[in-house]
Structure formats: structure tokens, C-alpha cells
Coordinates of C-alpha atoms and ligand atoms in Angstrom, one line a residue:
X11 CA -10.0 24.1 0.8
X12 CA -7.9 21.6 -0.8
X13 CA -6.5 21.3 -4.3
X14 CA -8.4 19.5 -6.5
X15 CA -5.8 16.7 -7.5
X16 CA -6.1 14.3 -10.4
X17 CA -5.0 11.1 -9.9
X18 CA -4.5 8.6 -13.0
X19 CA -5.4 4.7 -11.7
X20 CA -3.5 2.7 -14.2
X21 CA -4.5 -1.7 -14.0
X22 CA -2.1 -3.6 -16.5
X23 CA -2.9 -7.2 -17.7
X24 CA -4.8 -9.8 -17.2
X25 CA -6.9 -7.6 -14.1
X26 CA -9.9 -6.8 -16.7
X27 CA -10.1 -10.8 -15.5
X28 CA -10.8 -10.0 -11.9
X29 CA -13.2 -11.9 -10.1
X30 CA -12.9 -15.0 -12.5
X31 CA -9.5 -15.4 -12.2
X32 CA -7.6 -17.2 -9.6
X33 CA -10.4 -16.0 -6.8
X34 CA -8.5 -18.1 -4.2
X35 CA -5.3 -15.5 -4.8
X36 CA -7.1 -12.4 -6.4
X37 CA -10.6 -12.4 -4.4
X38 CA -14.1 -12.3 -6.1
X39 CA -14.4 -8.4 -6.6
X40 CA -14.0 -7.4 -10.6
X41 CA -12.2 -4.7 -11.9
X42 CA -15.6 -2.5 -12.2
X43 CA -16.3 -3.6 -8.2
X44 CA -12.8 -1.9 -7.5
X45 CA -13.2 1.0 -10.0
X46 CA -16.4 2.1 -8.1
X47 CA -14.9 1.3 -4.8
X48 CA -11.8 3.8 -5.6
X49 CA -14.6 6.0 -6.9
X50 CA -16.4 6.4 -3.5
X51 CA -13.3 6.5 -2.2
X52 CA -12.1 9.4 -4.5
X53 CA -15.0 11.6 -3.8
X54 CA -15.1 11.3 -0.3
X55 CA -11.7 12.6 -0.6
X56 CA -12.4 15.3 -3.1
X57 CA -9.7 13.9 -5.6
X58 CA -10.7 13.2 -9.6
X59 CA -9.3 9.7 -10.9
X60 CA -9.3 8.4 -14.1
X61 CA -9.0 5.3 -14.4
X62 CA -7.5 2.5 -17.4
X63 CA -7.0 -0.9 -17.8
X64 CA -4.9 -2.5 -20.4
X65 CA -3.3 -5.7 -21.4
X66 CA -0.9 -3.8 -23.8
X67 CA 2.8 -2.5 -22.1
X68 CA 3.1 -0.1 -25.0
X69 CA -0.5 1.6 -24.3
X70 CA 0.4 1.5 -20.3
X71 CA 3.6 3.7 -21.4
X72 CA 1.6 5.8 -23.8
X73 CA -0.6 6.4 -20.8
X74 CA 1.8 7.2 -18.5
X75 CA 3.6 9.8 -20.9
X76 CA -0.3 11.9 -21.4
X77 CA -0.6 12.1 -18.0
X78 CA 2.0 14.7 -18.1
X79 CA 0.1 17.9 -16.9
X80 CA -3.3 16.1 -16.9
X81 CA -2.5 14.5 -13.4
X82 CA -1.0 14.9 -10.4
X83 CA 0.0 10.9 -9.6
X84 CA -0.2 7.6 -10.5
X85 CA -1.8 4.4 -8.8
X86 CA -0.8 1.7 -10.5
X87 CA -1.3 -2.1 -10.3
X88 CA 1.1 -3.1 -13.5
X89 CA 0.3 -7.0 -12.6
X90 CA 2.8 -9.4 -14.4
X91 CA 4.6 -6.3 -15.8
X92 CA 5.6 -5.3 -12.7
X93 CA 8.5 -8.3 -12.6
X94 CA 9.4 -7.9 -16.2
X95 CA 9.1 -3.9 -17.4
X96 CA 12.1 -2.0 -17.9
X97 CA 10.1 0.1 -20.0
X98 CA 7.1 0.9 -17.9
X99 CA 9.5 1.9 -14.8
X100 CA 11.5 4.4 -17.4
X101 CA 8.0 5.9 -18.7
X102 CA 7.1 6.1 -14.3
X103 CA 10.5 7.7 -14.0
X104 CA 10.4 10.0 -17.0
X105 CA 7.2 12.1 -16.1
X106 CA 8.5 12.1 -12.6
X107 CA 5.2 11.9 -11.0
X108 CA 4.7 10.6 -7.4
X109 CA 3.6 7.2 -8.2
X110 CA 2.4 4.2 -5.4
X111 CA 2.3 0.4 -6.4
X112 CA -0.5 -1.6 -5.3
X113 CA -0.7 -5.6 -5.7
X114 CA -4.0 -7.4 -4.6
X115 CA -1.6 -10.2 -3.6
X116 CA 1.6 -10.1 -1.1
X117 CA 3.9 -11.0 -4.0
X118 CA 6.5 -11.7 -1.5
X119 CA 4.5 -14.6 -0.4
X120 CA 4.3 -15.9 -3.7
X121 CA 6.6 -17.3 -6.7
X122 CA 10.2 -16.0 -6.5
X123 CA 9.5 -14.5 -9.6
X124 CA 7.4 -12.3 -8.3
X125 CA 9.7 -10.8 -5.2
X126 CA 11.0 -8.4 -8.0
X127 CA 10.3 -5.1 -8.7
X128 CA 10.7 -3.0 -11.3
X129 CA 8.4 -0.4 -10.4
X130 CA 9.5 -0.6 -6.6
X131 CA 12.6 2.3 -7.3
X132 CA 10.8 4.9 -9.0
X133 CA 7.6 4.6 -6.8
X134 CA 6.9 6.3 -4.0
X135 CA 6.0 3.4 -1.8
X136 CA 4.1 -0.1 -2.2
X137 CA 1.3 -1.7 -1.2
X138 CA 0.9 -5.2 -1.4
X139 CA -1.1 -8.1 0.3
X140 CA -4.9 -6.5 0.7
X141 CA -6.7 -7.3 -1.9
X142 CA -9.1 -4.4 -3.3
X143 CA -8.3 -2.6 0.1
X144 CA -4.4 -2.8 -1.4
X145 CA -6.1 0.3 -4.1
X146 CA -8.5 1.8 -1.7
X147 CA -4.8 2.1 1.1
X148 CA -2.7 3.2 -2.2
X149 CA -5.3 6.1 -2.8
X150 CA -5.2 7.2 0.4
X151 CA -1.3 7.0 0.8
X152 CA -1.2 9.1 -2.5
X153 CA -3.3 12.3 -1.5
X154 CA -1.9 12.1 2.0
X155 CA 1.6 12.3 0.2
X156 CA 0.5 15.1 -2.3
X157 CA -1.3 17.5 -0.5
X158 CA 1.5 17.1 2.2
X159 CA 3.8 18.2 -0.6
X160 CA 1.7 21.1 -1.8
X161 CA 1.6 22.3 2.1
X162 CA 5.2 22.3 2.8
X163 CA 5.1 24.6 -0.8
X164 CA 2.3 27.0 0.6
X165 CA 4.4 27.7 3.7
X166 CA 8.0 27.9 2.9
X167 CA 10.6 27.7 5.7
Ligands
DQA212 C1 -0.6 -8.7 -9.1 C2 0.6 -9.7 -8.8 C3 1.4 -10.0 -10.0 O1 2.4 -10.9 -9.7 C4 0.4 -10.7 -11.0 O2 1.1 -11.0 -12.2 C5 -0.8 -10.0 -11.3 C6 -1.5 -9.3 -10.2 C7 -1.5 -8.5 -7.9 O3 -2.3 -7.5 -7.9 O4 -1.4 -9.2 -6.9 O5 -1.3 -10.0 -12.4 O6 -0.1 -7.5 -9.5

């Protein structure tokens, strides 16, 4: 039987926009197409999310700080902040949590701009290129990584 993780699924700004904006980079699905996509996905692998969307870096940190015991890792899409937060890749590395990065876009195809980082170091790993699949691939990548972690606990060398 596995643990019953608790995943947070953070979207920063501008996403609530999905499906209106830019479809040619960002595809037609909306946020709420994605949030129930993760949410199949989430149940067929027995994993709670909870999900939040917010234009606002300060309410993206405050979220990141309550997931402290509440959740086991993050999934986050920080869009444009993810090239200009120092302060959202201090709250990921504060509350330590095993946290994956997932763009819709390959933003190393894109604006130089957006070749950097800031979330890259204190993640886990990245996802970037696959549209909604890039969430649906960063779920997966996530509860692979924690319950692979909460087996090498269970059966110590
Ligand atoms: C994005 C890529 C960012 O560069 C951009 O600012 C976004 C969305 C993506 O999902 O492809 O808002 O994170």
C-alpha cells in the first residue's frame, strides 16, 4: 500500500490566461483543462494535490512557506517568475521540499531571457517543452521520486 502523498501544484502568472493566450506557444487547454487533467492523473496514482494559481510572487511565497507539513512536494509552473525570482527560489529552498519545474513551452527554444533559471538549482529536475503533458510528466516524475525516497527509508541498508 502506498503512502498517501500530498502534493501542492503551484501555477504563477499570467497561466489563469491559458487557452486565450498566445495558443500558438501555450496550446488551447485552460488552466481548469490542466487542473482536471492532473486530477485524473492524481487519483489514478493515489496522490492528493492541491492546486493554486496566482499572479502575486508574495502570495506564491506565502504558499510555498504553508505547505510546510501539509505536503510532501511541489509542482510548480512559476511562468515569468521563473527568470526573475530570487525570492520564490529562497522560499523553494527554505521548506526544503522535493520540488519539479514544469514549463508548457521549451524556454530554451525561446527568448534568451527565458534560458534562465532560478528555480532550476533548488528543484529536483525540469520539465519543459510538452505542453499540459509537461504537468501530467512532472506529476509523475514527482511520486516516482518520493515514494522511491520513502522506500530506500523503509528498508535501511
Ligand atoms: C512558461 C514559460 C515562461 O517563460 C513564461 O513567462 C510563462 C509560461 C511556460 O509554461 O512555458 O508564463 O512558464
Amino acid at each position: 500500500m502506498h503512502s498517501l502523498f500530498s502534493i501542492l501544484v503551484l501555477h504563477g502568472p499570467n497561466l489563469n490566461l491559458l487557452g486565450q493566450r498566445e495558443p500558438g506557444i501555450y496550446g488551447c487547454l485552460s488552466l481548469a483543462d490542466i487542473n482536471r487533467l492532473l486530477t485524473e492523473a492524481a487519483n489514478k496514482l493515489e496522490v492528493n494535490i492541491s492546486v493554486t494559481q496566482s499572479n502575486h510572487e508574495g502570495i506564491l511565497v506565502d504558499t510555498i512557506h504553508a505547505s510546510v507539513g501539509q505536503h510532501q512536494g511541489i509542482l510548480i509552473n512559476a511562468g515569468a517568475y521563473t527568470h526573475t525570482s530570487v525570492a520564490l527560489r529562497d522560499a523553494i529552498a527554505g521548506v526544503n521540499l522535493p520540488t519539479v519545474e514544469v514549463h508548457l513551452s521549451n524556454i530554451y527554444r525561446r527568448e534568451e531571457f527565458r534560458h534562465h533559471s532560478y528555480i532550476a538549482p533548488v528543484a529536483i529536475g525540469q520539465i519543459s517543452g510538452f505542453g499540459a503533458q509537461s504537468y501530467l510528466l512532472g506529476l509523475h516524475a514527482l511520486v516516482n521520486y518520493l515514494r522511491e525516497q520513502n522506500s530506500q527509508k523503509e528498508t535501511p541498508a
